[in-house]
PDB file of C-alpha atoms in Angstrom:
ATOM      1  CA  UNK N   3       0.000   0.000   0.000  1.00 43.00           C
ATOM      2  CA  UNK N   4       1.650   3.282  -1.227  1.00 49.00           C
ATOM      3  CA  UNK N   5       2.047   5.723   1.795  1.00 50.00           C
ATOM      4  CA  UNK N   6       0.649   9.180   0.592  1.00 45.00           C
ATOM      5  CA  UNK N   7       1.420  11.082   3.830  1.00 59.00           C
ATOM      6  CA  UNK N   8       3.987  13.850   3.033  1.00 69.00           C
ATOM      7  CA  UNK N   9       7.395  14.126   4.610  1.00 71.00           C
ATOM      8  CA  UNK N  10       7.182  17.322   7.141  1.00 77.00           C
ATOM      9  CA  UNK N  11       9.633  20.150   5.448  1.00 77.00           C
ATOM     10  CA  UNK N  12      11.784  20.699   8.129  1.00 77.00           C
ATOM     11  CA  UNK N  13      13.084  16.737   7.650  1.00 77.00           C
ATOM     12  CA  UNK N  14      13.407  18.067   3.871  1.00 79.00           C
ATOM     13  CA  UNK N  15      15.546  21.074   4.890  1.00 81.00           C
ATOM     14  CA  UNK N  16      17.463  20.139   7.392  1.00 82.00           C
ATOM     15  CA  UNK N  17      18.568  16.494   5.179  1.00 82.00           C
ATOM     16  CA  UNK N  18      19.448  19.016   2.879  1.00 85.00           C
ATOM     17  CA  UNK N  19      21.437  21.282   4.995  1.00 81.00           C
ATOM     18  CA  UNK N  20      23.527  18.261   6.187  1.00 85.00           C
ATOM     19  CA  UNK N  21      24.278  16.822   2.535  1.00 84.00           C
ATOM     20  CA  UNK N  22      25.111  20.152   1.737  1.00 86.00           C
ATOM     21  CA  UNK N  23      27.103  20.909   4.787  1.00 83.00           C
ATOM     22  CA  UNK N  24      29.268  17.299   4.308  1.00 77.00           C
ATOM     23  CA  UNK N  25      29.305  18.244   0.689  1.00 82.00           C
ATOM     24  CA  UNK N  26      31.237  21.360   0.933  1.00 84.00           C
ATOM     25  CA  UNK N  27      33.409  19.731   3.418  1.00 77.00           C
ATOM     26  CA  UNK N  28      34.563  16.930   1.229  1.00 75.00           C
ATOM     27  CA  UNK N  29      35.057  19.275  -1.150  1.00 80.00           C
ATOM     28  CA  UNK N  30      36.818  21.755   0.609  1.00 75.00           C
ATOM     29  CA  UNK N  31      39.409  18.952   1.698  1.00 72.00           C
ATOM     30  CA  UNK N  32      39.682  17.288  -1.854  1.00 76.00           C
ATOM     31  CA  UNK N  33      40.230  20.980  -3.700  1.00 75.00           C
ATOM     32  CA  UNK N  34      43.177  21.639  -0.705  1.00 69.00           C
ATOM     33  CA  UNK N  35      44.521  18.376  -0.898  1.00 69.00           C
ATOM     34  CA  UNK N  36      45.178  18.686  -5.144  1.00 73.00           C
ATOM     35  CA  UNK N  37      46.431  22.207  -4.477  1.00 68.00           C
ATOM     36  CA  UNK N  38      48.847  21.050  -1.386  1.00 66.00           C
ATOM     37  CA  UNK N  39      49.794  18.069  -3.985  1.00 67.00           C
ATOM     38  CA  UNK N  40      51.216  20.936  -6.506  1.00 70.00           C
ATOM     39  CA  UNK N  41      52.537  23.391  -3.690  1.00 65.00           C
ATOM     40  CA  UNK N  42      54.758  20.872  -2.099  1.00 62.00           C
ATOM     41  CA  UNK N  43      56.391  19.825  -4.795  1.00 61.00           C
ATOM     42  CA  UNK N  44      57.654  16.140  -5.934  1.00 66.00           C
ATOM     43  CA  UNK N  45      59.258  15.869  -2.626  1.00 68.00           C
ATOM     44  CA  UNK N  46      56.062  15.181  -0.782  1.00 73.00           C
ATOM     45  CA  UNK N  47      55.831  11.327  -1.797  1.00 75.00           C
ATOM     46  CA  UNK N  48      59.481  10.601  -0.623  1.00 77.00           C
ATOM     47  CA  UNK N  49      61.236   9.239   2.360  1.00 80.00           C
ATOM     48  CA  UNK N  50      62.799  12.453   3.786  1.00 78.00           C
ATOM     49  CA  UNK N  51      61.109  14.847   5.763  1.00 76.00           C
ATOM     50  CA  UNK N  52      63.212  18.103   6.051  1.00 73.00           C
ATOM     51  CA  UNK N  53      61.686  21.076   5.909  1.00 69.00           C
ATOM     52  CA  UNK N  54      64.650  23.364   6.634  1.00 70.00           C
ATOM     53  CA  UNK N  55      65.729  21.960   2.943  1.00 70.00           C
ATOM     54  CA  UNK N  56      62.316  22.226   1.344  1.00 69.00           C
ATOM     55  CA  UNK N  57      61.874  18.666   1.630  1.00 73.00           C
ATOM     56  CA  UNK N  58      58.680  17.371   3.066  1.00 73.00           C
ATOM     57  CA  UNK N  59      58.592  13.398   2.598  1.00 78.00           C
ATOM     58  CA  UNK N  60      55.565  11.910   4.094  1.00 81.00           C
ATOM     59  CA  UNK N  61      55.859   8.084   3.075  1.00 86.00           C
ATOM     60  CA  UNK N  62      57.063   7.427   6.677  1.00 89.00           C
ATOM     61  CA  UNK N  63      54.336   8.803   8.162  1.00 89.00           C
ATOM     62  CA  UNK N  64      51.781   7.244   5.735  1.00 89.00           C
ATOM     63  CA  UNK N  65      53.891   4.134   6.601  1.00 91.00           C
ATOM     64  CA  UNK N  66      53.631   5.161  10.233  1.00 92.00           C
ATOM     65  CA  UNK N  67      49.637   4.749   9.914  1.00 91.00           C
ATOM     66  CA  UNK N  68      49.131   1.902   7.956  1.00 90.00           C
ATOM     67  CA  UNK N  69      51.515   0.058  10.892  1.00 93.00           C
ATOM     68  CA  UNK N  70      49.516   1.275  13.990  1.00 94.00           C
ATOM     69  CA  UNK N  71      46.053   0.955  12.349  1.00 92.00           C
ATOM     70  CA  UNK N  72      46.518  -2.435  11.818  1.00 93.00           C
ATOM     71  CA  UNK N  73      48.748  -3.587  14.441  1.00 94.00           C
ATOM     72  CA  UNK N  74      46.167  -1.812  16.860  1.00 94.00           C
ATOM     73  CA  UNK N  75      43.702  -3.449  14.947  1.00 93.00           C
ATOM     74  CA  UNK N  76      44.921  -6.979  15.368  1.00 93.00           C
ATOM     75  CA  UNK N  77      45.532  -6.628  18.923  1.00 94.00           C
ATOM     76  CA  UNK N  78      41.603  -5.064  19.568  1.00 93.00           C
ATOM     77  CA  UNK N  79      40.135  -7.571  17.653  1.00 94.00           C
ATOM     78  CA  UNK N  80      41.184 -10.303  19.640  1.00 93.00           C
ATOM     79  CA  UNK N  81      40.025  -8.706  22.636  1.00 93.00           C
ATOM     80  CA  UNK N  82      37.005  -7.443  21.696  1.00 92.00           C
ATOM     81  CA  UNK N  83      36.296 -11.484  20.304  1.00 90.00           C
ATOM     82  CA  UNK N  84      37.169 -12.400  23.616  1.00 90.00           C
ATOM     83  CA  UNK N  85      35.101  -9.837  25.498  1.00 90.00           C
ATOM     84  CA  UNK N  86      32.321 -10.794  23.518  1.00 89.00           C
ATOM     85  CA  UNK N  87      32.829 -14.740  24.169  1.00 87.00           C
ATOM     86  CA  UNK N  88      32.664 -13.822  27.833  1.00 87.00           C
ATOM     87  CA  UNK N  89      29.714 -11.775  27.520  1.00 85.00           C
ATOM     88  CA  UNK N  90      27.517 -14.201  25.448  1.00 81.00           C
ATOM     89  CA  UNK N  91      28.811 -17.700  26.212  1.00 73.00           C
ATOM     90  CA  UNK N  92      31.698 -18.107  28.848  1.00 80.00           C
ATOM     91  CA  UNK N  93      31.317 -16.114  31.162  1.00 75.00           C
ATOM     92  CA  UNK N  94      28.397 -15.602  34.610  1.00 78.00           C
ATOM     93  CA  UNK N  95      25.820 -13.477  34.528  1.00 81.00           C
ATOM     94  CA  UNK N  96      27.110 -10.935  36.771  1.00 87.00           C
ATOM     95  CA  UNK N  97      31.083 -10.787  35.391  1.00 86.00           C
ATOM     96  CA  UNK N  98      29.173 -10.729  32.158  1.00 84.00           C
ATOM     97  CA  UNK N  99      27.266  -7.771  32.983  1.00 86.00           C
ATOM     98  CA  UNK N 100      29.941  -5.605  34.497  1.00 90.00           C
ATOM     99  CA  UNK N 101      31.968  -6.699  31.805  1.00 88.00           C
ATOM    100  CA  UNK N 102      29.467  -4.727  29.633  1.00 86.00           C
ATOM    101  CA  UNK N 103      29.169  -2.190  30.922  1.00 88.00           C
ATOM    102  CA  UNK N 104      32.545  -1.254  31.657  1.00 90.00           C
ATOM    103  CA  UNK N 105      33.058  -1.387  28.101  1.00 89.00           C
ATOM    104  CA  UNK N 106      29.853   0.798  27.470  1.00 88.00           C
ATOM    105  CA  UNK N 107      31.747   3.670  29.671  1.00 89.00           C
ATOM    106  CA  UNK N 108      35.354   3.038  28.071  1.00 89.00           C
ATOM    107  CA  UNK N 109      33.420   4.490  24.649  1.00 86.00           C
ATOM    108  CA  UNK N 110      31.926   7.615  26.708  1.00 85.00           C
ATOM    109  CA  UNK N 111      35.696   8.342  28.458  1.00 87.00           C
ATOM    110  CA  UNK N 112      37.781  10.824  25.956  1.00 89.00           C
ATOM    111  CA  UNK N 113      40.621  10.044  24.147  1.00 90.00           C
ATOM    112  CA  UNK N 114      42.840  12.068  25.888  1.00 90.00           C
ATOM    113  CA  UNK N 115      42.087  10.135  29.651  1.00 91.00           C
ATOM    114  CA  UNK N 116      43.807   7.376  27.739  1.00 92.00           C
ATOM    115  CA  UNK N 117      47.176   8.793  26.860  1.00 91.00           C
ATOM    116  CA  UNK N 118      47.241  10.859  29.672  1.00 91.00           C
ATOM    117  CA  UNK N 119      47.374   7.265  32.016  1.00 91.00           C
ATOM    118  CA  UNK N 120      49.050   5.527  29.468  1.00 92.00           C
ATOM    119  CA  UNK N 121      52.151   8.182  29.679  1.00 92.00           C
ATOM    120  CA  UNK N 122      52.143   7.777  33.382  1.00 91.00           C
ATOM    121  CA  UNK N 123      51.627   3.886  33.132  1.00 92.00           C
ATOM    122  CA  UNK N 124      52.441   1.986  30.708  1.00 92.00           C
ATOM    123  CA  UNK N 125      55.341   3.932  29.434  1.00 92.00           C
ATOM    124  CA  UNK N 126      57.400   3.516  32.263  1.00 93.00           C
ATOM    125  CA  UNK N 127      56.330   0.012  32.067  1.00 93.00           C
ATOM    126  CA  UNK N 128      57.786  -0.017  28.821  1.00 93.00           C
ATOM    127  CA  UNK N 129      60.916   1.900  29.013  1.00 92.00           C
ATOM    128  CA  UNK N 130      62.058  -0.349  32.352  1.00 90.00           C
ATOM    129  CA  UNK N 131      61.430  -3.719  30.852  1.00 89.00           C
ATOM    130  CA  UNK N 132      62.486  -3.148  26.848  1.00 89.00           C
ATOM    131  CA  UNK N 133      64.646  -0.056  27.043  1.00 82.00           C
ATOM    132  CA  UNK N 134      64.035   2.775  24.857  1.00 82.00           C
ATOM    133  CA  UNK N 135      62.388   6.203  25.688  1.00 86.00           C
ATOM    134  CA  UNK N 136      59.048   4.174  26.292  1.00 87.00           C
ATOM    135  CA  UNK N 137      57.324   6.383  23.473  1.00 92.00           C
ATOM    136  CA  UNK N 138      57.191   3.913  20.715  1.00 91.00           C
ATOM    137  CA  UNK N 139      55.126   2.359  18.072  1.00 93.00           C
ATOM    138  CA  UNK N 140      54.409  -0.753  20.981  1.00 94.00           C
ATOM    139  CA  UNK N 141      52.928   2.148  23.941  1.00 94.00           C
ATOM    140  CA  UNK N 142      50.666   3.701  20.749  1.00 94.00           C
ATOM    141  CA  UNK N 143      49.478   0.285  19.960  1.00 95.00           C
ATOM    142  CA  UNK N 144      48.984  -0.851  23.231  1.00 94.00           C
ATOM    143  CA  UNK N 145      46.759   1.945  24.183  1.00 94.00           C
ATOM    144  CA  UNK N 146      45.036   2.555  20.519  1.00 94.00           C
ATOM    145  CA  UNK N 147      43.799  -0.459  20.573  1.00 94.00           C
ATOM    146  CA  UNK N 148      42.339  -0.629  24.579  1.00 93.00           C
ATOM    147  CA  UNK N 149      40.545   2.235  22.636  1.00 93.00           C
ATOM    148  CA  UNK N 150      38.981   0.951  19.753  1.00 93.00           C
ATOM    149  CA  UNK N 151      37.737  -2.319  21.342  1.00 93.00           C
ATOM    150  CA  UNK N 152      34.934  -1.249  23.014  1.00 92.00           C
ATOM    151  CA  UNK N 153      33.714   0.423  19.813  1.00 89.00           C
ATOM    152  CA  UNK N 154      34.251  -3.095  18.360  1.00 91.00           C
ATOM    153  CA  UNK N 155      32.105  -5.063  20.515  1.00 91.00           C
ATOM    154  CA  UNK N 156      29.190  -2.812  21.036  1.00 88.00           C
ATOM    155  CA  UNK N 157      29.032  -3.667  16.996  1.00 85.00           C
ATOM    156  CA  UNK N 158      29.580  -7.076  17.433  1.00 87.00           C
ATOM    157  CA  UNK N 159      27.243  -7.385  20.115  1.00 84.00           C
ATOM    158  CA  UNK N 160      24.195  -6.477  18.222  1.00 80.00           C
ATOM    159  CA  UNK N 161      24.305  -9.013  15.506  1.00 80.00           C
ATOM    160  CA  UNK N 162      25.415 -11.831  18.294  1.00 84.00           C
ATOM    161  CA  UNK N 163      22.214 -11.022  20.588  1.00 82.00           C
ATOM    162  CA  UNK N 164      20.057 -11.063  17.271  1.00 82.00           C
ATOM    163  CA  UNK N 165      21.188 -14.598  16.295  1.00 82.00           C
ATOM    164  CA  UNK N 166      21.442 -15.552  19.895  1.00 79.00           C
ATOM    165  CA  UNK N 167      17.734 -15.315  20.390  1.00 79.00           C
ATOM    166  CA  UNK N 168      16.543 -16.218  17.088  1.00 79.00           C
ATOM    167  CA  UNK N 169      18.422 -20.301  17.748  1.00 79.00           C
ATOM    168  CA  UNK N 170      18.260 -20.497  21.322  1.00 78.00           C
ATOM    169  CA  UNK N 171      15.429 -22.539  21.086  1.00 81.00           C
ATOM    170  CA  UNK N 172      16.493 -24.870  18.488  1.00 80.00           C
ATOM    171  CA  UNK N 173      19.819 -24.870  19.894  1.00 78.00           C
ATOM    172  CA  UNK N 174      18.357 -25.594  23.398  1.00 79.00           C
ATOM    173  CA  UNK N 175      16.349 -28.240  21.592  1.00 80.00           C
ATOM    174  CA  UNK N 176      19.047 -30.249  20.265  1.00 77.00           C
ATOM    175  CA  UNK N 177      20.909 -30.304  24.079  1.00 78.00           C
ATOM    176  CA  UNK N 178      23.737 -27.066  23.118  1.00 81.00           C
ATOM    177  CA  UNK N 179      25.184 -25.846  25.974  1.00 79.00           C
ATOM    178  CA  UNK N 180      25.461 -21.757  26.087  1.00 78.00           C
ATOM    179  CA  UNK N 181      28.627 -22.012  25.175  1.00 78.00           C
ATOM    180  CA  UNK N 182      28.332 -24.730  22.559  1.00 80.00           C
ATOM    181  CA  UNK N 183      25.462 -22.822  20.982  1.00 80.00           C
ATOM    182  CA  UNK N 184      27.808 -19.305  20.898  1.00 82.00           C
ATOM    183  CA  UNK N 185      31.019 -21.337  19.473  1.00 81.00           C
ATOM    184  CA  UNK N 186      29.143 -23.334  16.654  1.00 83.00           C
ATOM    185  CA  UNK N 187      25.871 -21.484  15.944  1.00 83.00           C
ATOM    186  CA  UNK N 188      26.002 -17.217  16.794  1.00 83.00           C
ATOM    187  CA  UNK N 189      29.879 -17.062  15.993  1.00 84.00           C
ATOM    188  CA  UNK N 190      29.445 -18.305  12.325  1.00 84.00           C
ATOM    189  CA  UNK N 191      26.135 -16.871  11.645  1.00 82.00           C
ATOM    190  CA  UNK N 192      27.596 -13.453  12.886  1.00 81.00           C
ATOM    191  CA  UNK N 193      30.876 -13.657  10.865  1.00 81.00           C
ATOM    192  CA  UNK N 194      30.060 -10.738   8.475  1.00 82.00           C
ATOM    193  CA  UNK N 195      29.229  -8.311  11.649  1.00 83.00           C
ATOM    194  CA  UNK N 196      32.564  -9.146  13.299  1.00 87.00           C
ATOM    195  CA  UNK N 197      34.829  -8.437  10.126  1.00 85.00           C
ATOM    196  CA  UNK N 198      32.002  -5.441  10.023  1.00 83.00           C
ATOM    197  CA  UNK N 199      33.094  -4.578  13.546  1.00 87.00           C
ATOM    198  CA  UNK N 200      36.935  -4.952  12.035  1.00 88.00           C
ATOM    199  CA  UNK N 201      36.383  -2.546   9.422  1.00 85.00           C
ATOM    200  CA  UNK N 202      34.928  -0.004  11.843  1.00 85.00           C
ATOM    201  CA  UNK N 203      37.518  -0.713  15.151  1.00 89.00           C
ATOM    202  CA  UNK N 204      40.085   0.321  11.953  1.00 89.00           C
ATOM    203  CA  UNK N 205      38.623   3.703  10.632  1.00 85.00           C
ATOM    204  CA  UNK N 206      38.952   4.766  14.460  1.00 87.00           C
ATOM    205  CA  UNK N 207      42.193   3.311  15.115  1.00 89.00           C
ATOM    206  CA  UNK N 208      43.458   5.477  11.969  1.00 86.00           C
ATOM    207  CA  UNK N 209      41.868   8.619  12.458  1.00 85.00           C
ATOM    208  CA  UNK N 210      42.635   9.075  16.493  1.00 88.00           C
ATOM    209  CA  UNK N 211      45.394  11.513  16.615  1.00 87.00           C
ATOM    210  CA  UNK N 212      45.695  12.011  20.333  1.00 90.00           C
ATOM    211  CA  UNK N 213      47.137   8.592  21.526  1.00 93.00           C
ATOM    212  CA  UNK N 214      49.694   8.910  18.771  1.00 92.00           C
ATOM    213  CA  UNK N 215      50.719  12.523  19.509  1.00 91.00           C
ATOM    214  CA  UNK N 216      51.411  11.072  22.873  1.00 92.00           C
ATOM    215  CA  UNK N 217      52.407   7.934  22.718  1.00 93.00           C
ATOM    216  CA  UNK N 218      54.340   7.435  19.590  1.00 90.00           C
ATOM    217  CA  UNK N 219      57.300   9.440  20.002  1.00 89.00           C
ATOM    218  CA  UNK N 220      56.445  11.633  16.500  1.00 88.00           C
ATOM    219  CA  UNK N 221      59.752  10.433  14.982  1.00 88.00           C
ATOM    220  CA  UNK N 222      59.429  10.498  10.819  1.00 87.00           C
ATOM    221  CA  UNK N 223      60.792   7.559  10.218  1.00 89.00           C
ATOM    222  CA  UNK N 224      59.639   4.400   8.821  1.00 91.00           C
ATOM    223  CA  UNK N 225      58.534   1.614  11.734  1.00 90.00           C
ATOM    224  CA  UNK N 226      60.726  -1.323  11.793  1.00 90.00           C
ATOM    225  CA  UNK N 227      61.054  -2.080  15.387  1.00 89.00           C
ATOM    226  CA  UNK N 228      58.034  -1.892  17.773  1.00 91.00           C
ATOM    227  CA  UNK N 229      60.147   0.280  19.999  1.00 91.00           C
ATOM    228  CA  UNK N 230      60.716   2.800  17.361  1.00 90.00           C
ATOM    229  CA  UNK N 231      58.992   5.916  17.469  1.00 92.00           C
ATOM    230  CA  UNK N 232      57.008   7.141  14.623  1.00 92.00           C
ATOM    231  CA  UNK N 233      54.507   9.734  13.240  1.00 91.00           C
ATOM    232  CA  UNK N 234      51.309   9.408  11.807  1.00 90.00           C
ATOM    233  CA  UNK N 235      49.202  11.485   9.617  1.00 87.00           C
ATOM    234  CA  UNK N 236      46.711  12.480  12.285  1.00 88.00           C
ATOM    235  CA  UNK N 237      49.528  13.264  14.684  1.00 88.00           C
ATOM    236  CA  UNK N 238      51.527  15.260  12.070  1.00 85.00           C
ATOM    237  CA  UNK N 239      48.270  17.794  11.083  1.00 83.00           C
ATOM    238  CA  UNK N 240      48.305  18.494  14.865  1.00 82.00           C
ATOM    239  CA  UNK N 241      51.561  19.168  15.355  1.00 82.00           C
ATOM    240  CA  UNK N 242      52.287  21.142  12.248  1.00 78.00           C
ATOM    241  CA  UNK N 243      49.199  23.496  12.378  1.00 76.00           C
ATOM    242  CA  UNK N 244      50.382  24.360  16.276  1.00 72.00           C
ATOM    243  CA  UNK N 245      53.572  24.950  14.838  1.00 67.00           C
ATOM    244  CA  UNK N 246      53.716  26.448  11.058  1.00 62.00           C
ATOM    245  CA  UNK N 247      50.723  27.721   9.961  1.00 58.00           C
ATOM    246  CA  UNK N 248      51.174  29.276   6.985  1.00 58.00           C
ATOM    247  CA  UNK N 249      54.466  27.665   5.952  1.00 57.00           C
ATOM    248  CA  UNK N 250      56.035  25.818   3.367  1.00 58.00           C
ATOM    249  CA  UNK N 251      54.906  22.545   5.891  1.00 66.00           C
ATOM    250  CA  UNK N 252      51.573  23.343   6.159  1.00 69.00           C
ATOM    251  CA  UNK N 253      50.579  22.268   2.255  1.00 68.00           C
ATOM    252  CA  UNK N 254      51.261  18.933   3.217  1.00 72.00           C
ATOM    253  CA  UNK N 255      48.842  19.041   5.681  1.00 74.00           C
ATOM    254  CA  UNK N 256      46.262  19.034   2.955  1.00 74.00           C
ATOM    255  CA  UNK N 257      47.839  16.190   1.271  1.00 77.00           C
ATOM    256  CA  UNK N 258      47.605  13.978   4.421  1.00 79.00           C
ATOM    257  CA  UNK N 259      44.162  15.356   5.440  1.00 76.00           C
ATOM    258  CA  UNK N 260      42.510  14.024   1.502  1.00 77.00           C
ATOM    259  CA  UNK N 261      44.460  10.603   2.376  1.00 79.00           C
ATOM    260  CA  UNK N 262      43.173  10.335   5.553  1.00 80.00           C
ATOM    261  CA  UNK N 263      39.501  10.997   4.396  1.00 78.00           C
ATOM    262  CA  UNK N 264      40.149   9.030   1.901  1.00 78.00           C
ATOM    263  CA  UNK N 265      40.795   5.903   4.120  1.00 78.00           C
ATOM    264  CA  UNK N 266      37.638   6.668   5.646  1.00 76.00           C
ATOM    265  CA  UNK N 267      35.404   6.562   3.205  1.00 77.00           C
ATOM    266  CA  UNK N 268      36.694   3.669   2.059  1.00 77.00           C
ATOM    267  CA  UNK N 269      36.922   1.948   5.515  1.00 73.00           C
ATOM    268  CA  UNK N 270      33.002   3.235   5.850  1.00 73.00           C
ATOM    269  CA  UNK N 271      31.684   2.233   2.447  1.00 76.00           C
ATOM    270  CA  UNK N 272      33.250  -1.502   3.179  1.00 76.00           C
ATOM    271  CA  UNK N 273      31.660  -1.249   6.813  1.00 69.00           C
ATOM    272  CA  UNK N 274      27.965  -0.309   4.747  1.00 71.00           C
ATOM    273  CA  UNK N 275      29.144  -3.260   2.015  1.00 73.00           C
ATOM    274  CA  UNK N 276      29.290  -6.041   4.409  1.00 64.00           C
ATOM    275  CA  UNK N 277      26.316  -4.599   6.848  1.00 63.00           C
ATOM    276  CA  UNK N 278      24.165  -4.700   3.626  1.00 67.00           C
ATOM    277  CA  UNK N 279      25.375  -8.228   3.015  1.00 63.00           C
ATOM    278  CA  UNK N 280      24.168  -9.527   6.237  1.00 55.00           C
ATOM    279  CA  UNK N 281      20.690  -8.054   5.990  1.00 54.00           C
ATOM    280  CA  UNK N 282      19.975 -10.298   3.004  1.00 47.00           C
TER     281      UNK N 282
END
């Protein structure tokens, strides 16, 4: 039955005023980003980063990125699987439930809480049982990805409690324990939400730019050893526009910002891809 009942204009103008809001946004960053691509010169998309010499190399920290994102990532998932095996099929009902919701008020508590403890905790930690300065590509990691896991499971959790009730019954029916019925029944049926959840834990992990201001050590130079310290992309648009705004530097920052959105738009069109997937 076609539904004759008109939208109410202020939905209208206000969808419109956000499209064209994001619009002019994206725009704004793409148009900056091909201008910073001529301004800086050939030198932007090499391996030295010298501005002093008019040399402004950003592989390293593109490098930089790519190596926390997904070592962050790796580490999170894990957790976050294993927070969510506790949740739904391991564990009681009451380390279950304040297992939840401490992870419901990790997402409320701001990024910076967690590199202010982490430079107070774990890099001491760190420096007194690997050597090293402590601020490395291992602290960032460490703490990027206590960050990104709760984000990870909330997402998770919501396809797992939708399958979860929809076969307890008939899981219950053919003698499943709880935790036989999450391992061979919810886990595979929910397998496109928790690469879903992967996709989305690693569009935060790479566009967080406090824990690796912090935590990293802002060294440009590429990351072969996790006690190395490094710079990201995020971390290098904070420092540079608190430093040289204006200068020769700062066109890069325009380059890094239309990679950056880049990665997440692609990171959130895969995250829509495989949520659309599972609704079939």
């Amino acid at each position: 039955m076609r539904n004759d009942r008109k939208r109410p204009l202020w939905l209208s103008v206000s969808a419109l005023y956000v499209t064209a809001l994001l619009a002019t946004v994206f725009a704004f960053i793409i148009f900056c980003a091909v201008e910073g691509l001529f301004m800086s010169g050939p030198t932007l998309f090499t391996s030295t980063w010298a501005p002093e010499e008019q040399r402004f190399g950003i592989l390293p920290m593109i490098a930089a990125t790519a190596a926390l994102s997904l070592s962050a990532l790796a580490l999170g998932w894990i957790v976050a699987l294993g927070c969510l095996c506790h949740i739904h099929g391991f564990g009681g009902k009451i380390s279950a439930s304040l297992l939840s919701s401490l992870l419901r008020i990790m997402t409320a508590t701001p990024t910076v809480v967690y590199g202010f403890a982490s430079v107070f905790l774990l890099v001491p930690l760190i420096r007194g049982a690997l050597g090293g300065s402590g601020f490395s590509w291992l602290t960032a990691t460490l703490a990027l990805a206590l960050l990104i896991t709760p984000t990870m499971v909330l997402a998770m959790e919501g396809a797992v409690t939708q399958v979860a009730e929809g076969s307890r019954l008939t899981a219950a029916s053919l003698g499943f324990s709880r935790s036989e019925h999450f391992v061979f029944v919810v886990l595979p049926a929910s397998g496109r939400w928790l690469r879903a959840a992967a996709l989305l834990g690693f569009g935060r992990a790479a566009g967080d730019t406090m824990i690796p201001t912090m935590l990293a050590g802002n060294a440009v130079q590429y990351p072969l050893s996790p006690l190395d310290a490094i710079r990201t992309l995020t971390a290098h648009i904070g420092l540079v526009l608190s430093s040289d705004v204006g200068g020769t530097a700062y066109y890069s920052l325009f380059v890094a910002g239309g990679l950056l959105l880049a990665l997440s738009v692609g990171a959130n069109l895969l995250f829509r891809s495989v949520r659309r997937r599972g609704k079939l």
